[in-house]
mmCIF file of C-alpha atoms in Angstrom:
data_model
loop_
_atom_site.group_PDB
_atom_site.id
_atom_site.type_symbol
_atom_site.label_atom_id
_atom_site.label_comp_id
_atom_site.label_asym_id
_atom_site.label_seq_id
_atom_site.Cartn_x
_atom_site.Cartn_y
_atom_site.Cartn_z
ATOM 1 C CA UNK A 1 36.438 29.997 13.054
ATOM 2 C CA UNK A 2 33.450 31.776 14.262
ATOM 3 C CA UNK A 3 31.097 30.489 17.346
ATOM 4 C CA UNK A 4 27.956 29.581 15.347
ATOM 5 C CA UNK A 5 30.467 27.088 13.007
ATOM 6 C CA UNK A 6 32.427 25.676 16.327
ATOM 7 C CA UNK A 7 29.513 24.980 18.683
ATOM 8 C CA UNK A 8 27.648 22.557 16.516
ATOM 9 C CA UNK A 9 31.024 20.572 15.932
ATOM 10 C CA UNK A 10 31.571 20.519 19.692
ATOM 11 C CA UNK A 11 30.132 17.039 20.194
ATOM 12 C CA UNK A 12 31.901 15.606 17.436
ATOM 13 C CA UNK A 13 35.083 16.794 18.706
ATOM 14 C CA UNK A 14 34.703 15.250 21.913
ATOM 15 C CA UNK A 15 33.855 12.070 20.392
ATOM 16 C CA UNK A 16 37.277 12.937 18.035
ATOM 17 C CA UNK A 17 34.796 12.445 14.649
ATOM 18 C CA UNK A 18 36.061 15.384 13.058
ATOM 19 C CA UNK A 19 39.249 15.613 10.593
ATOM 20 C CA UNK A 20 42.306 16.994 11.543
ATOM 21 C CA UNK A 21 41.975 20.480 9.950
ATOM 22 C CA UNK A 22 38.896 20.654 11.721
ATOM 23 C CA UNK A 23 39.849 19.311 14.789
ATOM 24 C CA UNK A 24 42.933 21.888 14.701
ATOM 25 C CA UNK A 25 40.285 24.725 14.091
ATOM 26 C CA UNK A 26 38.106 23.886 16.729
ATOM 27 C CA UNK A 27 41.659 23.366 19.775
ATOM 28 C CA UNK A 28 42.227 27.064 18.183
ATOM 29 C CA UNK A 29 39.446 28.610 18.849
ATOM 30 C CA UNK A 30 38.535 26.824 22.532
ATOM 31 C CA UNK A 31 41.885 28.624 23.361
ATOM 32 C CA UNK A 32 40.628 32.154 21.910
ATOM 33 C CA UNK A 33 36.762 32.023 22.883
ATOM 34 C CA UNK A 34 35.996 31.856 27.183
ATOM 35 C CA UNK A 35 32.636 31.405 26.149
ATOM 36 C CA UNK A 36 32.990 28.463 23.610
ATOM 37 C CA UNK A 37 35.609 27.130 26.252
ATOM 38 C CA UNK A 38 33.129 27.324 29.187
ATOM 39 C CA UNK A 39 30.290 25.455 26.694
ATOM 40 C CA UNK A 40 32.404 22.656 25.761
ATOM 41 C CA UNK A 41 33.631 22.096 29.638
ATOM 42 C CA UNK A 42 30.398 21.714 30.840
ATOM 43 C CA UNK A 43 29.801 19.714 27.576
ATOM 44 C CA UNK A 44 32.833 17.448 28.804
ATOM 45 C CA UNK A 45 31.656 17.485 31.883
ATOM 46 C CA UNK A 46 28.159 15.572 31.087
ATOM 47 C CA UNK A 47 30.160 13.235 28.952
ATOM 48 C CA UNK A 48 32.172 12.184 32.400
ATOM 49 C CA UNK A 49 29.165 12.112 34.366
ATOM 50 C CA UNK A 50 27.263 10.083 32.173
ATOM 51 C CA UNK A 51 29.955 7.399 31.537
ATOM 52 C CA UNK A 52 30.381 7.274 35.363
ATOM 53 C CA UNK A 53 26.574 6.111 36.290
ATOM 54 C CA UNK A 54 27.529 2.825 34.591
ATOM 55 C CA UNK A 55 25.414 0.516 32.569
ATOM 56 C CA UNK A 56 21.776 -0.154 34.482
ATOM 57 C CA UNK A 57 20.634 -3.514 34.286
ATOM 58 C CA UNK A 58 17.173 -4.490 32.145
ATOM 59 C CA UNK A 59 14.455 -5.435 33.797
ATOM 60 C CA UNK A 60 13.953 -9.339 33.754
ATOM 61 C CA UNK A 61 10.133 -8.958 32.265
ATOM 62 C CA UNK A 62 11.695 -7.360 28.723
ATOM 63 C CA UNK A 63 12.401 -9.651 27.455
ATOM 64 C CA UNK A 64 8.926 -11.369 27.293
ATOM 65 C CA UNK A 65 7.977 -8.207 26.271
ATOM 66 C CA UNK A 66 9.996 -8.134 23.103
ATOM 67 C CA UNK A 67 8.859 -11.466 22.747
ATOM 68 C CA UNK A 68 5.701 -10.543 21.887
ATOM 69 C CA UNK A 69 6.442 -7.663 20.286
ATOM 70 C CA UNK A 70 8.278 -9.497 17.368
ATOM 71 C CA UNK A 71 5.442 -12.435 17.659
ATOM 72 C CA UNK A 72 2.849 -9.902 17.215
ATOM 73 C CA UNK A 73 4.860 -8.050 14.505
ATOM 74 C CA UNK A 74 5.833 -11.173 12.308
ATOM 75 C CA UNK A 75 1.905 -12.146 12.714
ATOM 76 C CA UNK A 76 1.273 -8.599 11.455
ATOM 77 C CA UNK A 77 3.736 -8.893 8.640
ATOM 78 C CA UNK A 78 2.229 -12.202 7.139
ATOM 79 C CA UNK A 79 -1.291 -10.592 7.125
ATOM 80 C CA UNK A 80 0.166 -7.900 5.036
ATOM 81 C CA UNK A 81 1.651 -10.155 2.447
ATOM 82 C CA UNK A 82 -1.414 -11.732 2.401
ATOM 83 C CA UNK A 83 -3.279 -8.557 1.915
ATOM 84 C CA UNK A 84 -0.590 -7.240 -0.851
ATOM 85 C CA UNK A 85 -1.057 -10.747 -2.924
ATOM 86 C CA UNK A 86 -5.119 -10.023 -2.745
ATOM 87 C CA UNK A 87 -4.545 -6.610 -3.951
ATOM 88 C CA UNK A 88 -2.121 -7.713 -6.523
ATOM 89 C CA UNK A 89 -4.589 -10.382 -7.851
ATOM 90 C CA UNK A 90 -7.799 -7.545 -7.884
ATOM 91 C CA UNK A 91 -5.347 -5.471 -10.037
ATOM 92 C CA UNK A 92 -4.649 -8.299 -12.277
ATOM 93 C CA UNK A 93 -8.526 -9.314 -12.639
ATOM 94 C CA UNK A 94 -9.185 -5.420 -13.379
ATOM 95 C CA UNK A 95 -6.522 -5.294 -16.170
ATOM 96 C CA UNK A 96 -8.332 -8.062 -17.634
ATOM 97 C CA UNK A 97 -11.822 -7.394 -17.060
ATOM 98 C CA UNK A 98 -11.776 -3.575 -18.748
ATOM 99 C CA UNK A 99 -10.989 -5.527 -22.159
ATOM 100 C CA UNK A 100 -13.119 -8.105 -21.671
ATOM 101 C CA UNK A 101 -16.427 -6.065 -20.444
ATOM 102 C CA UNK A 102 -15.335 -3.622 -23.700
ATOM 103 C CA UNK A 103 -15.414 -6.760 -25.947
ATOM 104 C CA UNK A 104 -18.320 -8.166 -24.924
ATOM 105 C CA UNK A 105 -20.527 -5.412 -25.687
ATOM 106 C CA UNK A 106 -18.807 -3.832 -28.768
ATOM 107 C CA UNK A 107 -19.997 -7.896 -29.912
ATOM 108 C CA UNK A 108 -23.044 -7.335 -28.806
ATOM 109 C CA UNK A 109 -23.600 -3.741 -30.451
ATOM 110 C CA UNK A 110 -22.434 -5.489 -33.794
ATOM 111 C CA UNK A 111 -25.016 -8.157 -33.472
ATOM 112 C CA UNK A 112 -27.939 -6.251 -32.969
ATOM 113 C CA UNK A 113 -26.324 -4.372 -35.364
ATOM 114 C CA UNK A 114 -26.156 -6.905 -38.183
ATOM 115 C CA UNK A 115 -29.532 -8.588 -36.849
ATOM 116 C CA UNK A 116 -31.641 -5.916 -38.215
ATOM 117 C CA UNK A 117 -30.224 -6.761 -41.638
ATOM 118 C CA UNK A 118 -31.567 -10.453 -41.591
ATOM 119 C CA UNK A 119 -34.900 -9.610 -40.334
ATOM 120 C CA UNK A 120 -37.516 -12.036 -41.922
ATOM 121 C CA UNK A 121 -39.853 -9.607 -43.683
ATOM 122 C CA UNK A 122 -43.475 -9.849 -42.147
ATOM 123 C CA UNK A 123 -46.247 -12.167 -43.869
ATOM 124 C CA UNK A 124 -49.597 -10.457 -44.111
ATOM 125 C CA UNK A 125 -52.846 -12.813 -42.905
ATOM 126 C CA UNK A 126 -53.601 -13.267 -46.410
ATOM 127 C CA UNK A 127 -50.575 -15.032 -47.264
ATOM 128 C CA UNK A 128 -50.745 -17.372 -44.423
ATOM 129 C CA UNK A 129 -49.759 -20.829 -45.588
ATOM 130 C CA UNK A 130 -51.932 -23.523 -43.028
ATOM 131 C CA UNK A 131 -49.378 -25.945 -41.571
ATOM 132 C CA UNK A 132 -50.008 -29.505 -39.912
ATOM 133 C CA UNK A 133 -48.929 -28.216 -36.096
ATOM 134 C CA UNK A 134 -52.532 -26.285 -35.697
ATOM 135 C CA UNK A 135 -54.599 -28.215 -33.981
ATOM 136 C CA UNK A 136 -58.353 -27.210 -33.492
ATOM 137 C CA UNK A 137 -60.399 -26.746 -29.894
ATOM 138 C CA UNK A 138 -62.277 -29.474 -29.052
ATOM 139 C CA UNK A 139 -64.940 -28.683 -27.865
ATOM 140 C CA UNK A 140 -66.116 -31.924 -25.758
ATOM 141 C CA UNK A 141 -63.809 -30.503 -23.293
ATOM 142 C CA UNK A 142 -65.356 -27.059 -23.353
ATOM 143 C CA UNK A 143 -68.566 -29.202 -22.245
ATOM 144 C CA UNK A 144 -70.354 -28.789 -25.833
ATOM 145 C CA UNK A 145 -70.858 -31.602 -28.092
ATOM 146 C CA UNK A 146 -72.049 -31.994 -31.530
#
């Protein structure tokens, strides 16, 4: 095994999350490379260091803190289902509206369509027939009389 392949596989090794074949490939080569062996010392070496520090303790205002961080998040989460229902409904209104708008005026294209088919044909002045709704001026009102 060459360097570049055993140093990446160095933390998983010293966690022992590598197979055996691996594992047996990396103890080889730790043996054969100072350099490798020196890296994954030091390497070791953190891990001890770190685990000796201990755990620290949380500060006692966190958890009001993430409090209101999953108050303000859950508030933020109903708006947005809100939101996605109001979006869902405009979709639905402009699936439907497209073939409604397109059937109202292809009805109204065919009407004025057929309507100039049933015009009434225009009566000249000379064929005027006099009805009863005419009613003449008066002309008391106009201020002459007879």
């Amino acid at each position: 095994m060459r360097c570049t392949e055993a140093q990446p596989l160095f933390s998983l090794y010293l966690d022992g999350a590598v197979s055996g074949a691996h594992m047996h490939q990396i103890s080889e080569h730790l043996r054969s490379c100072a350099d490798c062996r020196c890296e994954y010392e030091l390497l070791e070496h953190t891990r001890t260091a770190l685990g000796s520090l201990g755990r620290k303790q949380a500060p006692p205002h966190l958890a009001m803190k993430l409090r209101i961080a999953i108050s303000s998040e859950r508030s933020r989460k109903r708006a947005h289902a809100w939101q996605g229902f109001f979006v869902r409904m405009q979709n639905a209104c402009n699936a439907f509206m497209f073939p409604a708008t397109a059937g109202m005026l292809s009805a109204m294209v065919l009407f004025a369509l057929l309507i100039g088919f049933f015009v009434t044909p225009q009566v000249s002045a000379y064929d005027d027939v006099p009805t009863m709704l005419y009613v003449p001026p008066r002309l008391e009102m106009a201020g002459y009389t007879d």
